[in-house]
Amino acid sequence: MTPAPFPAARMRRLRRTRALREMVQEHRLSAADLIWPVFIRDGQGITEPIPSLPGVNRLSLDRLLPAAEQAHALGIPAICLFPYTDQSLRTETCEEAWNPENLTNRAIRALKAEFPDLMVMTDIALDPYNANGHDGFVIDGEIVNDETVAALVKMGLAQAEAGADILGPSDMMDGRIGALRMALEAQGHRDVAILSYAAKFASGFYGPFRDAVGASGRLVGDKATYQINPANAAEALACVARDLAEGADMVMVKPGMPYLDICRAVKDRFERPTFAYQVSGEYAMIMAAVQNGWLNEEKVMLESLMAFKRAGCDGVLSYFAPKVAAALKG
Ligand code: PBG
């Protein structure tokens, strides 16, 4: 609908006071929209800064619990666990990924025992456990699909067994959602949700994350044979359609800000719960400018997340989550 011509329409009439602006605000960001990605590590009493992610730390489990409690108290409904696996446990066969006693599975149990209402999400991919930093097994230089899917199913089942509420396959192997869904049903895990990293692009914005999980130095080559070419939108939509058909309950677009067009298209086309991941590089860019005094942290953090709401997302994974929730409360 086109507004009347000037001066019948003056767009500034509804911008005049704060109350008017709030009355006509189209989108709102709330703590309930946030999933907080957290890096965990072994040890006791450890809060270890990650240089390329200012303000983000690797936490030992005793430090994770109070942090999770605080996030939950701020209204954040879910946290997503990413393990920094001890370098000695990384092998080419990745068995640590489905060890029921691995760091992630111990963290899930500890969190669910203390805060049963806080949703715990996990990541399913082999990279934190792989000697070569890839999300799948590497055999003769090739990232093999079907063998990897079988391992990912074991990994997901171990997480479900430990009590995870939401599984997040981030590996981009073909067929993993269907295989995981069937295995969950067969093992009686009927209510475990899958949030598929469905439209995951082969992005340069994951750099600081790979530092955080200790995979940067190990990664041989790149992930272009399994993640989506950043130039492809139709292919991303096909991946979302496929993952929903195989049993994903929710889907994700990743990275976030450079792919807002994909977020909008996914929401419009599928009308299913749609999430974006504001990835490590997006967070790092903002924080680098903030640290230089070039951008206002609170303003830009809130604006960057509002963009996802405007683009149709139901929620966002963001390293800013606790800060955002606190800012919205304050
Ligand atoms: C691993 C995984 C990655 C991220 C989430 N899960 C990195 C990658 O695919 O290399 C990136 C998250 C971020 O950059 O914040 N499968």
Tab-separated table of C-alpha atoms and ligand atoms in Angstrom:
chain	number	residue	atom	x	y	z
A	1	MET	CA	0.000	0.000	0.000
A	2	THR	CA	1.499	3.336	-1.045
A	3	PRO	CA	1.198	6.190	1.463
A	4	ALA	CA	-0.744	9.314	0.467
A	5	PRO	CA	1.277	12.078	-1.210
A	6	PHE	CA	2.908	14.789	0.889
A	7	PRO	CA	1.648	16.540	2.975
A	8	ALA	CA	-1.294	14.159	3.597
A	9	ALA	CA	1.315	11.615	4.579
A	10	ARG	CA	4.223	12.739	6.720
A	11	MET	CA	6.167	9.646	7.793
A	12	ARG	CA	7.758	11.665	10.592
A	13	ARG	CA	4.403	12.019	12.410
A	14	LEU	CA	4.787	8.534	13.846
A	15	ARG	CA	8.453	9.015	14.703
A	16	ARG	CA	7.849	12.114	16.841
A	17	THR	CA	7.870	10.538	20.327
A	18	ARG	CA	9.266	7.367	21.817
A	19	ALA	CA	5.735	6.155	22.653
A	20	LEU	CA	4.578	6.602	19.064
A	21	ARG	CA	7.664	4.860	17.756
A	22	GLU	CA	7.061	1.913	20.078
A	23	MET	CA	3.373	1.721	19.101
A	24	VAL	CA	4.238	1.207	15.454
A	25	GLN	CA	7.348	-0.952	15.931
A	26	GLU	CA	7.062	-3.918	13.568
A	27	HIS	CA	9.506	-6.394	15.086
A	28	ARG	CA	10.732	-7.098	18.586
A	29	LEU	CA	13.760	-8.867	19.900
A	30	SER	CA	13.447	-10.736	23.170
A	31	ALA	CA	15.613	-13.014	25.267
A	32	ALA	CA	13.306	-15.855	24.194
A	33	ASP	CA	14.716	-15.511	20.651
A	34	LEU	CA	18.242	-16.399	21.718
A	35	ILE	CA	20.320	-19.556	21.782
A	36	TRP	CA	23.685	-19.059	23.472
A	37	PRO	CA	26.653	-20.990	21.989
A	38	VAL	CA	29.140	-21.879	24.741
A	39	PHE	CA	32.657	-23.333	24.482
A	40	ILE	CA	33.556	-25.894	27.106
A	41	ARG	CA	36.804	-27.555	28.133
A	42	ASP	CA	38.110	-30.008	30.683
A	43	GLY	CA	39.573	-28.951	34.015
A	44	GLN	CA	38.514	-27.100	37.137
A	45	GLY	CA	38.044	-23.406	37.741
A	46	ILE	CA	38.976	-22.449	34.180
A	47	THR	CA	37.662	-19.413	32.323
A	48	GLU	CA	39.957	-19.222	29.328
A	49	PRO	CA	39.671	-16.224	26.986
A	50	ILE	CA	39.636	-16.814	23.217
A	51	PRO	CA	41.730	-13.993	21.685
A	52	SER	CA	39.827	-13.834	18.377
A	53	LEU	CA	36.471	-13.711	20.229
A	54	PRO	CA	36.829	-10.879	22.753
A	55	GLY	CA	34.564	-11.484	25.753
A	56	VAL	CA	34.006	-15.177	24.936
A	57	ASN	CA	35.676	-17.851	27.087
A	58	ARG	CA	36.168	-21.577	27.201
A	59	LEU	CA	34.613	-22.732	30.467
A	60	SER	CA	35.322	-25.778	32.572
A	61	LEU	CA	32.143	-27.549	33.676
A	62	ASP	CA	32.166	-26.035	37.168
A	63	ARG	CA	32.188	-22.590	35.497
A	64	LEU	CA	29.596	-23.583	32.901
A	65	LEU	CA	26.903	-24.254	35.488
A	66	PRO	CA	26.739	-20.763	37.031
A	67	ALA	CA	27.003	-19.177	33.563
A	68	ALA	CA	24.081	-21.298	32.364
A	69	GLU	CA	22.088	-20.447	35.465
A	70	GLN	CA	22.613	-16.751	34.837
A	71	ALA	CA	21.621	-17.041	31.173
A	72	HIS	CA	18.525	-18.996	32.112
A	73	ALA	CA	17.582	-16.394	34.733
A	74	LEU	CA	17.838	-13.732	32.008
A	75	GLY	CA	15.233	-15.622	29.971
A	76	ILE	CA	17.499	-17.354	27.446
A	77	PRO	CA	15.725	-20.636	26.646
A	78	ALA	CA	18.628	-22.684	25.269
A	79	ILE	CA	22.371	-23.036	25.206
A	80	CYS	CA	24.429	-24.853	22.597
A	81	LEU	CA	27.587	-26.714	23.620
A	82	PHE	CA	30.858	-26.730	21.672
A	83	PRO	CA	33.727	-28.742	23.123
A	84	TYR	CA	37.396	-27.893	23.069
A	85	THR	CA	38.593	-31.496	23.034
A	86	ASP	CA	41.966	-32.272	24.542
A	87	GLN	CA	44.458	-32.504	21.651
A	88	SER	CA	45.449	-36.027	22.757
A	89	LEU	CA	41.884	-37.265	22.125
A	90	ARG	CA	41.796	-36.164	18.467
A	91	THR	CA	42.268	-39.054	16.077
A	92	GLU	CA	41.525	-39.909	12.447
A	93	THR	CA	38.853	-42.346	13.630
A	94	CYS	CA	37.200	-39.823	15.979
A	95	GLU	CA	35.887	-42.345	18.554
A	96	GLU	CA	35.790	-39.656	21.223
A	97	ALA	CA	32.827	-38.131	19.327
A	98	TRP	CA	30.466	-40.888	20.496
A	99	ASN	CA	32.092	-41.661	23.837
A	100	PRO	CA	29.208	-41.468	26.359
A	101	GLU	CA	31.689	-39.920	28.820
A	102	ASN	CA	33.098	-37.264	26.501
A	103	LEU	CA	33.154	-33.634	27.588
A	104	THR	CA	29.912	-32.691	25.821
A	105	ASN	CA	27.963	-35.641	27.192
A	106	ARG	CA	29.192	-34.960	30.728
A	107	ALA	CA	28.173	-31.310	30.321
A	108	ILE	CA	24.700	-32.269	29.075
A	109	ARG	CA	24.123	-34.481	32.123
A	110	ALA	CA	25.388	-31.847	34.545
A	111	LEU	CA	23.201	-29.143	32.981
A	112	LYS	CA	20.042	-31.251	32.808
A	113	ALA	CA	20.490	-32.358	36.430
A	114	GLU	CA	20.759	-28.746	37.656
A	115	PHE	CA	18.496	-26.847	35.260
A	116	PRO	CA	15.968	-29.204	33.696
A	117	ASP	CA	14.038	-26.308	32.102
A	118	LEU	CA	17.028	-24.934	30.231
A	119	MET	CA	17.141	-26.503	26.758
A	120	VAL	CA	20.483	-28.034	25.866
A	121	MET	CA	21.483	-28.098	22.219
A	122	THR	CA	24.510	-29.887	20.811
A	123	ASP	CA	26.564	-29.815	17.640
A	124	ILE	CA	26.937	-32.948	15.555
A	125	ALA	CA	30.074	-33.002	13.407
A	126	LEU	CA	33.444	-34.677	13.802
A	127	ASP	CA	35.671	-31.584	13.682
A	128	PRO	CA	36.369	-31.166	17.427
A	129	TYR	CA	37.540	-34.806	17.531
A	130	ASN	CA	39.210	-35.179	14.147
A	131	ALA	CA	43.006	-35.190	13.789
A	132	ASN	CA	42.591	-33.285	10.502
A	133	GLY	CA	39.934	-30.786	11.581
A	134	HIS	CA	37.257	-31.917	9.106
A	135	ASP	CA	33.584	-32.544	9.893
A	136	GLY	CA	33.791	-35.993	8.309
A	137	PHE	CA	36.233	-38.898	8.053
A	138	VAL	CA	39.023	-38.313	5.577
A	139	ILE	CA	40.015	-41.350	3.545
A	140	ASP	CA	42.676	-40.953	0.838
A	141	GLY	CA	42.175	-37.195	0.875
A	142	GLU	CA	38.408	-37.432	0.414
A	143	ILE	CA	35.786	-36.493	3.022
A	144	VAL	CA	33.660	-39.624	2.851
A	145	ASN	CA	29.899	-39.216	3.215
A	146	ASP	CA	28.168	-42.446	4.201
A	147	GLU	CA	30.815	-43.663	6.666
A	148	THR	CA	30.632	-40.234	8.318
A	149	VAL	CA	26.826	-40.360	8.561
A	150	ALA	CA	27.050	-43.672	10.443
A	151	ALA	CA	29.455	-42.068	12.935
A	152	LEU	CA	27.302	-38.952	13.298
A	153	VAL	CA	24.318	-41.136	14.172
A	154	LYS	CA	26.337	-42.760	16.973
A	155	MET	CA	27.395	-39.317	18.156
A	156	GLY	CA	23.820	-37.984	18.140
A	157	LEU	CA	22.467	-41.032	19.947
A	158	ALA	CA	25.061	-40.628	22.695
A	159	GLN	CA	24.000	-36.992	23.111
A	160	ALA	CA	20.302	-37.940	23.201
A	161	GLU	CA	21.121	-40.634	25.753
A	162	ALA	CA	22.886	-38.010	27.892
A	163	GLY	CA	19.706	-35.905	27.818
A	164	ALA	CA	20.182	-33.352	25.023
A	165	ASP	CA	16.941	-31.618	24.039
A	166	ILE	CA	17.988	-30.399	20.604
A	167	LEU	CA	20.531	-31.973	18.253
A	168	GLY	CA	22.273	-29.698	15.759
A	169	PRO	CA	23.869	-31.568	12.873
A	170	SER	CA	26.350	-29.064	11.405
A	171	ASP	CA	28.354	-31.431	9.236
A	172	MET	CA	26.593	-31.030	5.842
A	173	MET	CA	26.900	-34.712	4.892
A	174	ASP	CA	24.036	-35.948	2.697
A	175	GLY	CA	21.419	-38.146	4.354
A	176	ARG	CA	22.366	-37.388	7.932
A	177	ILE	CA	19.027	-35.980	9.046
A	178	GLY	CA	17.029	-38.989	7.872
A	179	ALA	CA	19.520	-41.448	9.346
A	180	LEU	CA	19.557	-39.626	12.676
A	181	ARG	CA	15.773	-39.291	12.838
A	182	MET	CA	15.232	-43.022	12.167
A	183	ALA	CA	17.837	-43.981	14.769
A	184	LEU	CA	16.282	-41.675	17.376
A	185	GLU	CA	12.840	-43.182	16.745
A	186	ALA	CA	14.224	-46.712	16.872
A	187	GLN	CA	15.931	-46.034	20.211
A	188	GLY	CA	12.862	-44.464	21.809
A	189	HIS	CA	14.099	-40.858	21.661
A	190	ARG	CA	10.866	-39.673	20.075
A	191	ASP	CA	10.903	-36.184	21.507
A	192	VAL	CA	14.469	-35.175	20.795
A	193	ALA	CA	14.332	-32.246	18.361
A	194	ILE	CA	16.624	-31.761	15.399
A	195	LEU	CA	17.676	-28.227	14.470
A	196	SER	CA	19.444	-28.868	11.210
A	197	TYR	CA	22.264	-26.647	10.034
A	198	ALA	CA	20.510	-26.971	6.687
A	199	ALA	CA	21.771	-23.943	4.765
A	200	LYS	CA	25.354	-23.884	5.898
A	201	PHE	CA	27.732	-22.090	3.598
A	202	ALA	CA	31.477	-22.654	3.057
A	203	SER	CA	32.265	-19.385	4.775
A	204	GLY	CA	35.328	-17.430	5.765
A	205	PHE	CA	33.443	-16.201	8.814
A	206	TYR	CA	34.045	-19.380	10.868
A	207	GLY	CA	37.723	-18.599	11.552
A	208	PRO	CA	37.501	-17.585	15.234
A	209	PHE	CA	35.256	-20.589	16.005
A	210	ARG	CA	37.924	-22.928	14.676
A	211	ASP	CA	40.386	-21.242	17.052
A	212	ALA	CA	37.901	-21.704	19.896
A	213	VAL	CA	37.512	-25.460	19.384
A	214	GLY	CA	41.212	-25.878	18.567
A	215	ALA	CA	40.655	-27.023	14.968
A	216	SER	CA	42.364	-24.155	13.106
A	217	GLY	CA	45.913	-25.473	13.127
A	218	ARG	CA	44.742	-28.928	12.089
A	219	LEU	CA	42.413	-28.240	9.188
A	220	VAL	CA	43.881	-29.533	5.952
A	221	GLY	CA	42.340	-27.830	2.918
A	222	ASP	CA	38.849	-26.353	3.150
A	223	LYS	CA	35.233	-27.513	3.536
A	224	ALA	CA	34.077	-26.660	0.016
A	225	THR	CA	33.218	-30.267	-0.922
A	226	TYR	CA	30.502	-30.414	1.720
A	227	GLN	CA	29.401	-26.889	2.689
A	228	ILE	CA	27.366	-24.746	0.242
A	229	ASN	CA	29.004	-22.379	-2.241
A	230	PRO	CA	28.279	-18.811	-0.988
A	231	ALA	CA	27.067	-17.944	-4.502
A	232	ASN	CA	24.153	-20.422	-4.363
A	233	ALA	CA	20.702	-19.532	-3.056
A	234	ALA	CA	18.564	-22.144	-4.857
A	235	GLU	CA	20.854	-24.897	-3.622
A	236	ALA	CA	20.466	-23.630	-0.046
A	237	LEU	CA	16.668	-23.819	-0.361
A	238	ALA	CA	16.952	-27.338	-1.756
A	239	CYS	CA	19.006	-28.348	1.287
A	240	VAL	CA	16.345	-26.917	3.614
A	241	ALA	CA	13.542	-28.727	1.750
A	242	ARG	CA	15.498	-31.970	1.908
A	243	ASP	CA	16.287	-31.695	5.637
A	244	LEU	CA	12.659	-30.894	6.526
A	245	ALA	CA	11.503	-33.861	4.463
A	246	GLU	CA	13.967	-36.108	6.306
A	247	GLY	CA	12.683	-35.102	9.738
A	248	ALA	CA	14.304	-31.849	10.876
A	249	ASP	CA	12.014	-29.936	13.263
A	250	MET	CA	13.791	-26.622	12.782
A	251	VAL	CA	16.289	-25.317	10.267
A	252	MET	CA	19.204	-22.937	10.383
A	253	VAL	CA	20.892	-20.533	8.012
A	254	LYS	CA	24.581	-19.983	8.667
A	255	PRO	CA	26.388	-17.546	8.672
A	256	GLY	CA	23.735	-14.946	9.461
A	257	MET	CA	24.201	-11.349	8.412
A	258	PRO	CA	25.738	-12.034	4.958
A	259	TYR	CA	22.835	-14.450	4.250
A	260	LEU	CA	19.729	-12.540	5.352
A	261	ASP	CA	18.217	-13.061	1.901
A	262	ILE	CA	18.356	-16.810	2.521
A	263	CYS	CA	16.691	-16.398	5.945
A	264	ARG	CA	13.796	-14.508	4.379
A	265	ALA	CA	13.422	-17.003	1.524
A	266	VAL	CA	13.471	-19.998	3.905
A	267	LYS	CA	10.826	-18.495	6.171
A	268	ASP	CA	8.564	-17.485	3.277
A	269	ARG	CA	8.863	-20.748	1.420
A	270	PHE	CA	8.693	-23.323	4.248
A	271	GLU	CA	6.943	-21.531	7.125
A	272	ARG	CA	8.798	-23.665	9.657
A	273	PRO	CA	10.879	-22.606	12.688
A	274	THR	CA	13.852	-20.824	11.154
A	275	PHE	CA	17.050	-19.870	12.945
A	276	ALA	CA	20.182	-18.023	11.954
A	277	TYR	CA	23.652	-18.394	13.402
A	278	GLN	CA	25.416	-15.084	13.931
A	279	VAL	CA	28.768	-16.802	13.615
A	280	SER	CA	32.121	-16.187	15.237
A	281	GLY	CA	33.453	-13.952	12.448
A	282	GLU	CA	30.392	-11.709	12.616
A	283	TYR	CA	30.835	-11.344	16.363
A	284	ALA	CA	34.587	-10.786	15.985
A	285	MET	CA	34.112	-8.039	13.376
A	286	ILE	CA	31.720	-6.139	15.590
A	287	MET	CA	33.906	-6.545	18.675
A	288	ALA	CA	37.050	-5.470	16.818
A	289	ALA	CA	35.354	-2.225	15.813
A	290	VAL	CA	33.951	-1.784	19.324
A	291	GLN	CA	37.410	-2.241	20.832
A	292	ASN	CA	38.752	0.415	18.503
A	293	GLY	CA	36.058	2.799	19.668
A	294	TRP	CA	34.557	2.837	16.150
A	295	LEU	CA	31.147	1.340	16.960
A	296	ASN	CA	28.844	1.426	19.985
A	297	GLU	CA	28.616	-2.138	21.250
A	298	GLU	CA	25.093	-2.163	22.638
A	299	LYS	CA	23.571	-0.325	19.691
A	300	VAL	CA	25.240	-2.460	17.047
A	301	MET	CA	24.687	-5.747	18.891
A	302	LEU	CA	20.944	-5.089	19.179
A	303	GLU	CA	20.681	-3.804	15.615
A	304	SER	CA	22.564	-6.796	14.219
A	305	LEU	CA	20.142	-9.168	15.961
A	306	MET	CA	17.020	-7.208	15.047
A	307	ALA	CA	18.029	-7.744	11.411
A	308	PHE	CA	17.336	-11.462	11.861
A	309	LYS	CA	13.858	-10.822	13.219
A	310	ARG	CA	13.136	-8.525	10.291
A	311	ALA	CA	14.374	-11.215	7.901
A	312	GLY	CA	11.828	-13.673	9.324
A	313	CYS	CA	13.915	-15.678	11.775
A	314	ASP	CA	12.276	-17.156	14.865
A	315	GLY	CA	15.548	-17.059	16.745
A	316	VAL	CA	19.298	-16.571	16.556
A	317	LEU	CA	22.371	-18.311	17.900
A	318	SER	CA	24.626	-15.517	19.091
A	319	TYR	CA	27.705	-15.103	21.260
A	320	PHE	CA	26.091	-11.838	22.375
A	321	ALA	CA	23.138	-13.721	23.922
A	322	PRO	CA	23.759	-13.003	27.641
A	323	LYS	CA	24.711	-9.383	26.949
A	324	VAL	CA	21.631	-8.913	24.784
A	325	ALA	CA	19.336	-10.480	27.354
A	326	ALA	CA	20.822	-8.239	30.051
A	327	ALA	CA	20.483	-5.148	27.841
A	328	LEU	CA	16.847	-5.979	27.042
A	329	LYS	CA	16.135	-6.412	30.726
A	330	GLY	CA	17.953	-3.254	31.795
B	1	PBG	C1	31.527	-27.323	12.930
B	1	PBG	C2	30.917	-26.010	13.173
B	1	PBG	C3	31.430	-24.785	12.733
B	1	PBG	C4	30.643	-23.802	13.328
B	1	PBG	C5	29.635	-24.438	14.057
B	1	PBG	N1	29.815	-25.816	13.941
B	1	PBG	C6	32.647	-24.467	11.945
B	1	PBG	C7	32.873	-25.017	10.617
B	1	PBG	O1	31.975	-25.514	9.953
B	1	PBG	O2	34.035	-24.976	10.235
B	1	PBG	C8	30.895	-22.336	13.150
B	1	PBG	C9	30.338	-21.438	14.191
B	1	PBG	C10	30.945	-20.082	14.249
B	1	PBG	O3	31.764	-19.685	13.396
B	1	PBG	O4	30.587	-19.354	15.178
B	1	PBG	N2	30.953	-28.251	12.241
